[in-house]
PDB file of C-alpha atoms and ligand atoms in Angstrom:
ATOM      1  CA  UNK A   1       0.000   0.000   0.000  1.00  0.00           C
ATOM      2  CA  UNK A   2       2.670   2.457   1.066  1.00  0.00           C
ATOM      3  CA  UNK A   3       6.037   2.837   0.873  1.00  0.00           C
ATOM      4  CA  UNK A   4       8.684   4.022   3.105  1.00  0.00           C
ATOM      5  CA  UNK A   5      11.800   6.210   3.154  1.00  0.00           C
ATOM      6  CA  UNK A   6      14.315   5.993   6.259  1.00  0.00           C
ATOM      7  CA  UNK A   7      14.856  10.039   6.224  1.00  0.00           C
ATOM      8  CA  UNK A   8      11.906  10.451   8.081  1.00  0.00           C
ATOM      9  CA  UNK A   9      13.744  11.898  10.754  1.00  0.00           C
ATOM     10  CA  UNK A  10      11.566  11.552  14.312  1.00  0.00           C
ATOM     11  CA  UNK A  11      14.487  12.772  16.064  1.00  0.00           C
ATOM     12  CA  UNK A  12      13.231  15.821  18.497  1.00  0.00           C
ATOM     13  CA  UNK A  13      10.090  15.795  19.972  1.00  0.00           C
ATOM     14  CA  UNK A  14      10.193  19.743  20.398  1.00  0.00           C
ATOM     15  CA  UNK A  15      10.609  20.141  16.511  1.00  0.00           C
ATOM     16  CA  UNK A  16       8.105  18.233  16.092  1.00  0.00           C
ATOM     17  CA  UNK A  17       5.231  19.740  18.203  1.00  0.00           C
ATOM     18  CA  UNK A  18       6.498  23.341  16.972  1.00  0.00           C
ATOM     19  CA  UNK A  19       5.893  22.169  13.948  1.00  0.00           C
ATOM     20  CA  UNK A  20       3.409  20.449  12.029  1.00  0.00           C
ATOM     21  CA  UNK A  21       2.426  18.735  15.522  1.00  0.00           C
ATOM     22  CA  UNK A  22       0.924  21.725  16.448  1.00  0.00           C
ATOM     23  CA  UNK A  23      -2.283  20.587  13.960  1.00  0.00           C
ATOM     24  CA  UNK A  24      -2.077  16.771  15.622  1.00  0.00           C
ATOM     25  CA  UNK A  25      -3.795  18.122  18.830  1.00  0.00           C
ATOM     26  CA  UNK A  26      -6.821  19.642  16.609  1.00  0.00           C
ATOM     27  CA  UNK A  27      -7.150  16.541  14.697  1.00  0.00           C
ATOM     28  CA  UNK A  28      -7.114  14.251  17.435  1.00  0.00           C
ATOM     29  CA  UNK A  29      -9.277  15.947  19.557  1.00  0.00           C
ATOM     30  CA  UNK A  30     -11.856  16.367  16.408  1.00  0.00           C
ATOM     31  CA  UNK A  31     -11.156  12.334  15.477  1.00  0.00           C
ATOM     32  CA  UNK A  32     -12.067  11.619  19.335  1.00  0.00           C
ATOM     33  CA  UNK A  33     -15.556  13.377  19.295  1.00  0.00           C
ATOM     34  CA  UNK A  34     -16.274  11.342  16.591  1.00  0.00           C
ATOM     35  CA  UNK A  35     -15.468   7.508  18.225  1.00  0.00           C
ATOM     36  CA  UNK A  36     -17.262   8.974  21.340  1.00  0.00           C
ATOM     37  CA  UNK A  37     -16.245   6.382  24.206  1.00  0.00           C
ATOM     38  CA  UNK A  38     -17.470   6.259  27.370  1.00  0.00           C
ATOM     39  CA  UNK A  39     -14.843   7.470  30.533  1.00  0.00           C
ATOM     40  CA  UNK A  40     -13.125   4.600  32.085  1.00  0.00           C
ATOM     41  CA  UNK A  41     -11.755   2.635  29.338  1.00  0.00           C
ATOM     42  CA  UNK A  42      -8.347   0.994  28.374  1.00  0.00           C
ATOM     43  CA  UNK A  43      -6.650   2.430  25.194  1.00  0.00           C
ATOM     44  CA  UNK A  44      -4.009   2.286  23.090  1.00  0.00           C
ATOM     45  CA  UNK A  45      -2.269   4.545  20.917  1.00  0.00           C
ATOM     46  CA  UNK A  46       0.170   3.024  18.682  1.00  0.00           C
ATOM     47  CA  UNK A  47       2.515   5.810  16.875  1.00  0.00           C
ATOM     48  CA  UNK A  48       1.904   7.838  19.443  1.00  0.00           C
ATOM     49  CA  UNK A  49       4.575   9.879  18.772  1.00  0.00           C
ATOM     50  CA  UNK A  50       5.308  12.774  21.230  1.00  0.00           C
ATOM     51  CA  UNK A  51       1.725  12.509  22.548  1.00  0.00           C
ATOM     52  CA  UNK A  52      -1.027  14.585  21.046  1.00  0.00           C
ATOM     53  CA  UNK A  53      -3.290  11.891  20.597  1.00  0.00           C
ATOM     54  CA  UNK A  54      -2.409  10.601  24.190  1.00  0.00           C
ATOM     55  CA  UNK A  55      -2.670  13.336  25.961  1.00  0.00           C
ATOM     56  CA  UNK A  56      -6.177  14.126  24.150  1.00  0.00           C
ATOM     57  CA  UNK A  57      -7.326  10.700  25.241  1.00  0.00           C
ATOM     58  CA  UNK A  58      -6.291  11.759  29.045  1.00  0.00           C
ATOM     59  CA  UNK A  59      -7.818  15.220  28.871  1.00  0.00           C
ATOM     60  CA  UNK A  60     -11.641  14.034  26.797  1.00  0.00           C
ATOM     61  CA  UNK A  61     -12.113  10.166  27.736  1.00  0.00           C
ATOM     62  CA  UNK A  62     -10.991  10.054  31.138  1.00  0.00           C
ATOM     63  CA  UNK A  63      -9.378   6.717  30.327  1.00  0.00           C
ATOM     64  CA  UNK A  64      -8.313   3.979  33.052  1.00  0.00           C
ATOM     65  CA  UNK A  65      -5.232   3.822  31.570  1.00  0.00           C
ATOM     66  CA  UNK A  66      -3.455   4.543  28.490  1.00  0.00           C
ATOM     67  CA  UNK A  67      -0.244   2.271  26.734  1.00  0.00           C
ATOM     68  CA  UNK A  68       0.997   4.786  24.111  1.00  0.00           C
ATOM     69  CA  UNK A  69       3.542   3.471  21.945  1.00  0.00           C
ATOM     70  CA  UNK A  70       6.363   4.265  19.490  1.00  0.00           C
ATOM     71  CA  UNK A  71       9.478   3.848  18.004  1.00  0.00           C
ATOM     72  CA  UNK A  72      11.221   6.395  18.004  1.00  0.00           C
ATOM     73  CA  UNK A  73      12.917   7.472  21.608  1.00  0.00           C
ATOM     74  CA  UNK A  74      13.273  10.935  20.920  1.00  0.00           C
ATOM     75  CA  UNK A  75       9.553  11.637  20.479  1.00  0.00           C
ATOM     76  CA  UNK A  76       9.247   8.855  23.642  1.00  0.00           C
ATOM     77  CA  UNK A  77      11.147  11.096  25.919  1.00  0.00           C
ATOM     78  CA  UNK A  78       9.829  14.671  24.312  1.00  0.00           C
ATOM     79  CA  UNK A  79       6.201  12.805  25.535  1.00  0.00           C
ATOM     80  CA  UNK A  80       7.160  11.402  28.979  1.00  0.00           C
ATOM     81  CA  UNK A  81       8.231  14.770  29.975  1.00  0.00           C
ATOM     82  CA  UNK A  82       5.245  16.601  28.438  1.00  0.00           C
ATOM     83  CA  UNK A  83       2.619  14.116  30.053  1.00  0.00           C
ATOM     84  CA  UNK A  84       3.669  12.864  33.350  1.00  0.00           C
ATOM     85  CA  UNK A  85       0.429  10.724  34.610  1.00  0.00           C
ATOM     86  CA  UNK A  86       0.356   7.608  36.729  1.00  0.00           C
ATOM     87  CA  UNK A  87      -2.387   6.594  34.038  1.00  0.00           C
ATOM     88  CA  UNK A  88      -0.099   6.856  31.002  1.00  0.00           C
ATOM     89  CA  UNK A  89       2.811   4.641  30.355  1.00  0.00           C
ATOM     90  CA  UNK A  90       4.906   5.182  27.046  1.00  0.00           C
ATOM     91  CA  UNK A  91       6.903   2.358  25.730  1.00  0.00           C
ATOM     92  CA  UNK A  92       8.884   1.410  22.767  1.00  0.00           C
ATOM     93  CA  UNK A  93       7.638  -0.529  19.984  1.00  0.00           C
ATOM     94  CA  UNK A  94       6.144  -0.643  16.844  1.00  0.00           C
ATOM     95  CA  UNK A  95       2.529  -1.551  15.320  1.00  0.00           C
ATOM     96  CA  UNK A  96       3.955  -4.216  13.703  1.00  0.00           C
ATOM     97  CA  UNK A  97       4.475  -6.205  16.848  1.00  0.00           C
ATOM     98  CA  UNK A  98       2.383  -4.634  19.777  1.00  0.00           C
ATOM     99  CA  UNK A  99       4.073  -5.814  22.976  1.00  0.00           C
ATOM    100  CA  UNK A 100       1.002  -6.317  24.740  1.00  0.00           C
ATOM    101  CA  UNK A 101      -1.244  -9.171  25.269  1.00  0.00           C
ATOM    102  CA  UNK A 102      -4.420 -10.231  23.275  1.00  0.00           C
ATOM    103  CA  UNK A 103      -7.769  -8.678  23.898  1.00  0.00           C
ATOM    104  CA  UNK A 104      -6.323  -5.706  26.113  1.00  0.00           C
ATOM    105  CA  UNK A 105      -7.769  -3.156  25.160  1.00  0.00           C
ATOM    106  CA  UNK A 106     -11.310  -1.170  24.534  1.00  0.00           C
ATOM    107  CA  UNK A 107     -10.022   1.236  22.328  1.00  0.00           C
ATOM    108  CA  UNK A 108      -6.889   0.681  19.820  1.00  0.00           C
ATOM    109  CA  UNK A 109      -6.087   4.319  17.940  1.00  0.00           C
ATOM    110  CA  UNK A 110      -3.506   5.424  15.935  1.00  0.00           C
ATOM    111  CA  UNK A 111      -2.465   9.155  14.753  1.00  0.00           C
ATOM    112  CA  UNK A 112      -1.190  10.136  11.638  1.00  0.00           C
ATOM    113  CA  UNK A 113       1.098   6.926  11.582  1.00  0.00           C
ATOM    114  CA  UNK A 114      -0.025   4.242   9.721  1.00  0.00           C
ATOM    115  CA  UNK A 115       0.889   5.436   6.312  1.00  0.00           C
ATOM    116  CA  UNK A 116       4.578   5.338   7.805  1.00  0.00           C
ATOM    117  CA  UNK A 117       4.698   1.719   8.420  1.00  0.00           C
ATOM    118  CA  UNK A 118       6.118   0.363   4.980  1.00  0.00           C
ATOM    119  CA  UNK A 119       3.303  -2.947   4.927  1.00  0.00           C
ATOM    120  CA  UNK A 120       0.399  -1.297   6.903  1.00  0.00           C
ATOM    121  CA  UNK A 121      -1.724  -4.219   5.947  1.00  0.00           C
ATOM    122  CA  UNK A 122       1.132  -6.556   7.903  1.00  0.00           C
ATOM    123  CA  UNK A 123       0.027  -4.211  11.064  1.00  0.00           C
ATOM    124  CA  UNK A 124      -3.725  -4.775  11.226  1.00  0.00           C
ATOM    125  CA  UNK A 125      -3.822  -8.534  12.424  1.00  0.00           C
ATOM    126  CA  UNK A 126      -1.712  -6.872  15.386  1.00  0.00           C
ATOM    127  CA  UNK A 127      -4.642  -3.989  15.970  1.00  0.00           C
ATOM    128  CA  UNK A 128      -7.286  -6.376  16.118  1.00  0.00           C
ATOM    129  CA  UNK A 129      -5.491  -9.329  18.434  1.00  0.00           C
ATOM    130  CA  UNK A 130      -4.959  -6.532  21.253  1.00  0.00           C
ATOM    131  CA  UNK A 131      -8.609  -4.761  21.342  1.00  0.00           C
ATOM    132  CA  UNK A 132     -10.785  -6.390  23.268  1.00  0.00           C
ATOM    133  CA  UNK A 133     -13.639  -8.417  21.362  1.00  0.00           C
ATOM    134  CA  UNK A 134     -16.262  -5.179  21.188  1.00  0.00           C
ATOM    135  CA  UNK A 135     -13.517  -3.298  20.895  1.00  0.00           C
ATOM    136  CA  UNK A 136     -13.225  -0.023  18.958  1.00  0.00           C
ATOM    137  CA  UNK A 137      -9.854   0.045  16.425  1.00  0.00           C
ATOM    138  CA  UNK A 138      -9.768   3.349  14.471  1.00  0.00           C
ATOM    139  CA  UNK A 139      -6.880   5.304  12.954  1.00  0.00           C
ATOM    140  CA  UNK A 140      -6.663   8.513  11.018  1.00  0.00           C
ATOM    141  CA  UNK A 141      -3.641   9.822   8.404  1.00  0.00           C
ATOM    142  CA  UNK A 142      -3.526  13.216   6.636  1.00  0.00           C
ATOM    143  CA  UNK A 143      -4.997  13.548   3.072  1.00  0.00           C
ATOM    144  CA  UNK A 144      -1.782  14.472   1.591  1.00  0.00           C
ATOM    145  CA  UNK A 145      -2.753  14.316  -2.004  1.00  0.00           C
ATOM    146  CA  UNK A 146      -5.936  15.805  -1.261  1.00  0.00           C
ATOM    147  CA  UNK A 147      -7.122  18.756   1.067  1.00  0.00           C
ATOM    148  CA  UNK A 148      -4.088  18.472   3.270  1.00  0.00           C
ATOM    149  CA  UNK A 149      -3.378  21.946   1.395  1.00  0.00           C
ATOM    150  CA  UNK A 150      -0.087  23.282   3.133  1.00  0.00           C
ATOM    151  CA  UNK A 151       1.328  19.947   2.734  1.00  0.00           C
ATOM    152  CA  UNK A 152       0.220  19.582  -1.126  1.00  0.00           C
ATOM    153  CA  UNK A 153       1.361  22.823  -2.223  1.00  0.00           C
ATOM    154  CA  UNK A 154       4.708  22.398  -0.777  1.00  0.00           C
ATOM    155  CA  UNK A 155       5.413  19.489  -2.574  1.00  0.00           C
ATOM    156  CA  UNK A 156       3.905  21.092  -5.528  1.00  0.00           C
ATOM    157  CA  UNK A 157       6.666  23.677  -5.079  1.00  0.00           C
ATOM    158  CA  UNK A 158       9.546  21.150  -4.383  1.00  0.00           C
ATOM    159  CA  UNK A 159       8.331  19.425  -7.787  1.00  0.00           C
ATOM    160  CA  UNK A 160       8.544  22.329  -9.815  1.00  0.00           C
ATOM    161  CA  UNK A 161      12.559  22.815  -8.611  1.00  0.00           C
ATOM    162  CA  UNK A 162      15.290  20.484 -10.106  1.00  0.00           C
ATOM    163  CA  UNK A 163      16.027  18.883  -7.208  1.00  0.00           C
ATOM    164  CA  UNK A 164      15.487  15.071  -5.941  1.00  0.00           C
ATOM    165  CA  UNK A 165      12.050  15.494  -4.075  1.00  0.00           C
ATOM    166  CA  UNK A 166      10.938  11.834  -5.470  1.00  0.00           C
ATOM    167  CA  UNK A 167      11.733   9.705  -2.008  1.00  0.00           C
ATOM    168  CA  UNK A 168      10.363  12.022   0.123  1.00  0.00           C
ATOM    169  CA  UNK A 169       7.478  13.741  -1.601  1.00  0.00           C
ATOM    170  CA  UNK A 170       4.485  12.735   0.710  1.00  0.00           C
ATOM    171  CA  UNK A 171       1.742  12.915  -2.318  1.00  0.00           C
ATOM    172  CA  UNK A 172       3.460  10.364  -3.944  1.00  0.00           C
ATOM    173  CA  UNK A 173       4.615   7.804  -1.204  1.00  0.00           C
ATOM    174  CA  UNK A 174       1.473   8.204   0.818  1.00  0.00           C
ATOM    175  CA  UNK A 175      -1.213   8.646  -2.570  1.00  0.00           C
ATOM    176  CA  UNK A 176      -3.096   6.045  -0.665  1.00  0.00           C
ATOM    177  CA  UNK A 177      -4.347   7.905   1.807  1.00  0.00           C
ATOM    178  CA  UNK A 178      -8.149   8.201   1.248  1.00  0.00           C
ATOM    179  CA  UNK A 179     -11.351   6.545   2.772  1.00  0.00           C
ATOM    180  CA  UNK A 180     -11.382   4.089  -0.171  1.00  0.00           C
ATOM    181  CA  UNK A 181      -8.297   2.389   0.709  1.00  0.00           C
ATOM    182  CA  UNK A 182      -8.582   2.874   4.450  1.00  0.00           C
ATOM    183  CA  UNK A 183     -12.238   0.833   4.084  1.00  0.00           C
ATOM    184  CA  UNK A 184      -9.736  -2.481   2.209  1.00  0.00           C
ATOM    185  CA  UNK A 185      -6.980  -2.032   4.731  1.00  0.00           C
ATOM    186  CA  UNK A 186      -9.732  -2.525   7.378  1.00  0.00           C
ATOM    187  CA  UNK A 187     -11.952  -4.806   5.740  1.00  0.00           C
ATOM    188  CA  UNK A 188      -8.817  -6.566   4.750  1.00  0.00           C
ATOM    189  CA  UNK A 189      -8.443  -7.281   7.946  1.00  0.00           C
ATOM    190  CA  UNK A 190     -11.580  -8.837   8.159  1.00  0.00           C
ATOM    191  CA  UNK A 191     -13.461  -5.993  10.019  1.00  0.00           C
ATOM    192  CA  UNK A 192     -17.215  -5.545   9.304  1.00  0.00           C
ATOM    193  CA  UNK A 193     -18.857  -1.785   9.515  1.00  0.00           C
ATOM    194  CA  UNK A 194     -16.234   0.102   8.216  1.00  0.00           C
ATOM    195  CA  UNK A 195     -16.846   3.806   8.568  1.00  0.00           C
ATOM    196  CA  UNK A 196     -14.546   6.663   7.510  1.00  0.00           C
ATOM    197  CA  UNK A 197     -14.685  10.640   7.806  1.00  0.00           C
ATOM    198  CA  UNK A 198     -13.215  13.544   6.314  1.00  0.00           C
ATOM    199  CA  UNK A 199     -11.631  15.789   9.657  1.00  0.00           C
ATOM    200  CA  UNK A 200     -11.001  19.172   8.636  1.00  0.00           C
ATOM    201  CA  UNK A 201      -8.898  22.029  10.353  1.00  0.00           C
ATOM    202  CA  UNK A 202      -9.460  25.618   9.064  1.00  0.00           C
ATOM    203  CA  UNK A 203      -5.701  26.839   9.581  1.00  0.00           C
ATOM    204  CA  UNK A 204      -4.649  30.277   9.592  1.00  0.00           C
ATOM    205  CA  UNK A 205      -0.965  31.820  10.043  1.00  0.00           C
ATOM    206  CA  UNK A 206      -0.457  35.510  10.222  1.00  0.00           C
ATOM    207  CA  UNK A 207       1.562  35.313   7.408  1.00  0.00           C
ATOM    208  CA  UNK A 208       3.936  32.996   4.949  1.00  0.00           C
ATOM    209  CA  UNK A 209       7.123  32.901   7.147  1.00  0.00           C
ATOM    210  CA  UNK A 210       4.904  31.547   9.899  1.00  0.00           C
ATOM    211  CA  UNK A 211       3.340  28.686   7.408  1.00  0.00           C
ATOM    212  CA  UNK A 212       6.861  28.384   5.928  1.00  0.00           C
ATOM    213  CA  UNK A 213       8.298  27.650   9.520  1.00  0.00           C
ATOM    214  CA  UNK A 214       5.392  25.189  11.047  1.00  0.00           C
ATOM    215  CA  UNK A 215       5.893  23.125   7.301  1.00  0.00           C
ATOM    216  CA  UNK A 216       9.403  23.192   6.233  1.00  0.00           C
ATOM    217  CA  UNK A 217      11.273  23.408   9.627  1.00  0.00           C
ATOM    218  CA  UNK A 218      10.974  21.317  12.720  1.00  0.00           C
ATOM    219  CA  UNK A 219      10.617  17.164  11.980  1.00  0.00           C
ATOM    220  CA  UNK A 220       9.211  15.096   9.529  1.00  0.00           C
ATOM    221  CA  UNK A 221       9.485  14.196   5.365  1.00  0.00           C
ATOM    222  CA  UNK A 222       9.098  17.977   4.633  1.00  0.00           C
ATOM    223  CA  UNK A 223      12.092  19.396   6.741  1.00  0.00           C
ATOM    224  CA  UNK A 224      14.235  16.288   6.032  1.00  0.00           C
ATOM    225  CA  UNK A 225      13.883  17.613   2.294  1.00  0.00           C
ATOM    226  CA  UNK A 226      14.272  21.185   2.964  1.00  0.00           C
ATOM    227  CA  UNK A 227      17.472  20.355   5.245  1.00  0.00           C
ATOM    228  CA  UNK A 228      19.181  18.308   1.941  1.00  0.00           C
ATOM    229  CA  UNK A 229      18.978  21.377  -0.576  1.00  0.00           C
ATOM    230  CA  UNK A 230      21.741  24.170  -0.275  1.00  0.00           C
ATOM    231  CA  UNK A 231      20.833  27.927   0.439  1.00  0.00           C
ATOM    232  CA  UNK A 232      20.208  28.738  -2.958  1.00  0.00           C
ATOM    233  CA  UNK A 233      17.790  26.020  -3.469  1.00  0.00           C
ATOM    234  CA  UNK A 234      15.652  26.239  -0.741  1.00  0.00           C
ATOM    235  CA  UNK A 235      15.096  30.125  -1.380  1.00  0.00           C
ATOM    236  CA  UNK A 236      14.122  29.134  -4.731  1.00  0.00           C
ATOM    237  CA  UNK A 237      11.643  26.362  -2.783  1.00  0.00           C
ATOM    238  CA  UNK A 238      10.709  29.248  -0.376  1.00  0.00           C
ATOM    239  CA  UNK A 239       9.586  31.375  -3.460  1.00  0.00           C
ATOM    240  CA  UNK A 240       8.118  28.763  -5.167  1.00  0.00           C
ATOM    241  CA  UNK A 241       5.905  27.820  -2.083  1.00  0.00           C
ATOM    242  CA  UNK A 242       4.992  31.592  -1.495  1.00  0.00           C
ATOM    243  CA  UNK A 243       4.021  31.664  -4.892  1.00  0.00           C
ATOM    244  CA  UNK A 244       1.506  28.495  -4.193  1.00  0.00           C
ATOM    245  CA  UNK A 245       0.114  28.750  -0.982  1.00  0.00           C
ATOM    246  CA  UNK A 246       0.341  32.915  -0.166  1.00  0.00           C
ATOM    247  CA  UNK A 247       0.406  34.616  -4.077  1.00  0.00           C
ATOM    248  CA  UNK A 248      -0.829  38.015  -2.837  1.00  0.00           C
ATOM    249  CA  UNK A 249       0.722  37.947   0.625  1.00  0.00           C
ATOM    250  CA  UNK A 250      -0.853  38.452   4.159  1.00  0.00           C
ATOM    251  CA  UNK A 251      -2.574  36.008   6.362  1.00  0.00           C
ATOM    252  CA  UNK A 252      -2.085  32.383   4.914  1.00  0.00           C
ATOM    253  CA  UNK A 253      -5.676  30.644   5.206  1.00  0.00           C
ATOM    254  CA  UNK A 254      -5.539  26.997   4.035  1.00  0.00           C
ATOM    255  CA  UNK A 255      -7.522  23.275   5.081  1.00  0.00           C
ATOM    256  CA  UNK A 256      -5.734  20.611   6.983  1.00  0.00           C
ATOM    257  CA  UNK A 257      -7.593  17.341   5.859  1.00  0.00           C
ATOM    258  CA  UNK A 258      -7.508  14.095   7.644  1.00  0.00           C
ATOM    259  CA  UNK A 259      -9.631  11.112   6.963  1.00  0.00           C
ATOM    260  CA  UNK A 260     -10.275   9.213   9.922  1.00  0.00           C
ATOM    261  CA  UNK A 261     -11.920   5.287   9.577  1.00  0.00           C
ATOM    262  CA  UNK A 262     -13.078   3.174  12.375  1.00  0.00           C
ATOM    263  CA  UNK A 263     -14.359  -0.448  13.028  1.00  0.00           C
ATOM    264  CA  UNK A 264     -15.442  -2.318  16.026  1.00  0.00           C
ATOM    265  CA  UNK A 265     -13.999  -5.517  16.734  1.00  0.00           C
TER     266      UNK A 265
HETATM  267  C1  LIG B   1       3.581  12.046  11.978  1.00  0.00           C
HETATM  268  S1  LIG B   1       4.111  11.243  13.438  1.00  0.00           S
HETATM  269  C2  LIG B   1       2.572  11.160  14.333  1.00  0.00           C
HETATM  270  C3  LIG B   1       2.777  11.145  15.809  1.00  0.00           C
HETATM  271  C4  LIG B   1       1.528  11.340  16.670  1.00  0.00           C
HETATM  272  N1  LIG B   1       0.664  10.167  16.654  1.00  0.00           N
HETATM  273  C5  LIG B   1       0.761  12.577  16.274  1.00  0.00           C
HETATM  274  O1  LIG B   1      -0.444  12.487  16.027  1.00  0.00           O
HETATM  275  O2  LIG B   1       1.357  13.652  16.258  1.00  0.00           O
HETATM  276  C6  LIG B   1       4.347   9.586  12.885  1.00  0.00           C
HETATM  277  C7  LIG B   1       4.762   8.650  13.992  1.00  0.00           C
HETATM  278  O3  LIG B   1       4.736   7.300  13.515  1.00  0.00           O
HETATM  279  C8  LIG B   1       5.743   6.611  14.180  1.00  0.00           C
HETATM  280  N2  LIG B   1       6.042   5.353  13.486  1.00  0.00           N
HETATM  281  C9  LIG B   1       6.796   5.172  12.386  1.00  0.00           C
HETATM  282  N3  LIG B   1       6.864   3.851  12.086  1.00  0.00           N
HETATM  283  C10 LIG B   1       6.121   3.192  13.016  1.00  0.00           C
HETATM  284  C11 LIG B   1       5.797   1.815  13.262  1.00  0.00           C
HETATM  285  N4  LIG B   1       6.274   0.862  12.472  1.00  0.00           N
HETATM  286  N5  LIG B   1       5.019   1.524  14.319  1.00  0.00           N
HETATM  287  C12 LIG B   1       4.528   2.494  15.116  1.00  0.00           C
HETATM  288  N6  LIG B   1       4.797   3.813  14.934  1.00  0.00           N
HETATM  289  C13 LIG B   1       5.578   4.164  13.903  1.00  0.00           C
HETATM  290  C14 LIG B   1       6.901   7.603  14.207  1.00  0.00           C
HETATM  291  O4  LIG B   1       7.909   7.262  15.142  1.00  0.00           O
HETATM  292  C15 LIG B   1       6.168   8.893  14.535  1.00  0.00           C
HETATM  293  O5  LIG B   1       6.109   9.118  15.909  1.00  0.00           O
END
């Protein structure tokens, strides 16, 4: 379904949440309205990343407890100090192979990580043996050839340049991303009722330096391409990006898209 580059770079926690983490809050908070879960349940969140989904969970659900789960130690840490509470514990791992038992868990969620997994469909067998049988398993990823605009238009802008955009550009690695292909992965994975939503975030930044910063700075695909071009380059990516997302200057209005899907065990 997808594929995968190494240069993803989920290597400070900080960055990240400066940066385009500053929209995973919104969405998860949006993404949890919709599953609507009664207080006092177990969840998961695998990919958690440096914790906006987690700490949503904590702050909307009043959860029992929460395992959140990740790879990547930098983002572990970055989230361990952010969200210090006895009902959280963060551990290392990947979706792949959930170190926890079967039928753990009420509520399995994932946030804006499953396109990052290079066999997603290898991960959903693992989703389903740890949620409880009843159990809700739901995930959500940007729609990054879609109406995940500041996203789209930069790699619009990086396409237009001469420059070696192909491994990381996220409309082509992660062109999957849609409610049609969410619905297989799921029903793939033998799950009945599959429902999917569009989530979107009205975003607004006083002006294109601030949209430049929160995209092409900080952590993640975008940055890791910004970071291998020289100075002349990436003012040419800058202008080319202006040009696409902020033509006439002045307060940058765009739509972050996610589309969420769900299924009960
Ligand atoms: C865009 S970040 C999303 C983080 C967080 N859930 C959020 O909403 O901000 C993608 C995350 O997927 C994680 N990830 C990558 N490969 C993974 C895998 N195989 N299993 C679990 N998580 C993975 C990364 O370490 C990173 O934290």
């Amino acid at each position: 379904m997808f594929d995968g580059v190494e240069a993803d770079g989920w290597t400070d926690g900080a960055a990240y949440d400066a940066g385009m983490g500053r929209w995973s809050r919104a969405v998860a908070e949006t993404f949890l309205v919709w599953l609507n879960r009664r207080p006092g349940l177990t969840w998961l969140d695998i990919g958690c990343g440096t914790g906006a989904l987690t700490g949503a969970v904590l702050d909307r659900t009043r959860p029992e407890r929460v395992l959140a789960i990740d790879p990547s130690s930098a983002f572990l840490a970055h989230a361990r100090a952010r969200l210090a509470d006895p009902r959280i514990l963060f551990q290392a791992g990947e979706m792949e192979e959930i170190p926890a038992p079967d039928a753990a868990f009420d509520a399995v969620v994932s946030g804006l990580a499953l396109n990052f997994l290079d066999r997603p469909r290898f991960a959903m067998p693992e989703l389903r043996r740890v949620a409880k049988p009843g159990g809700v398993v739901a995930a959500y990823v940007w729609d990054y050839g879609g109406r995940m605009e500041p996203l789209r238009k930069f790699w619009e802008a990086a396409a237009e340049l001469e420059t070696d955009s192909f491994d990381f550009d996220e409309t082509r690695r992660f062109a999957d991303c849609d409610p049609e292909h969410l619905s297989d992965l799921f029903e793939g994975a033998g799950f009945d009722s599959v429902e999917t939503k569009a989530i979107d975030l009205p975003l607004a930044f006083d002006d294109f330096e601030a949209c430049w910063r929160a995209v092409a700075t900080g952590c993640g695909p975008a940055p890791s391409y910004a970071a291998t071009l020289d100075d002349s380059t990436r003012d040419a990516l800058k202008r080319a990006y202006r040009q696409a997302i902020c033509p006439h200057g002045g307060t940058v209005r765009a739509t972050a898209r996610a589309w969420a899907v769900r299924a009960v065990t």
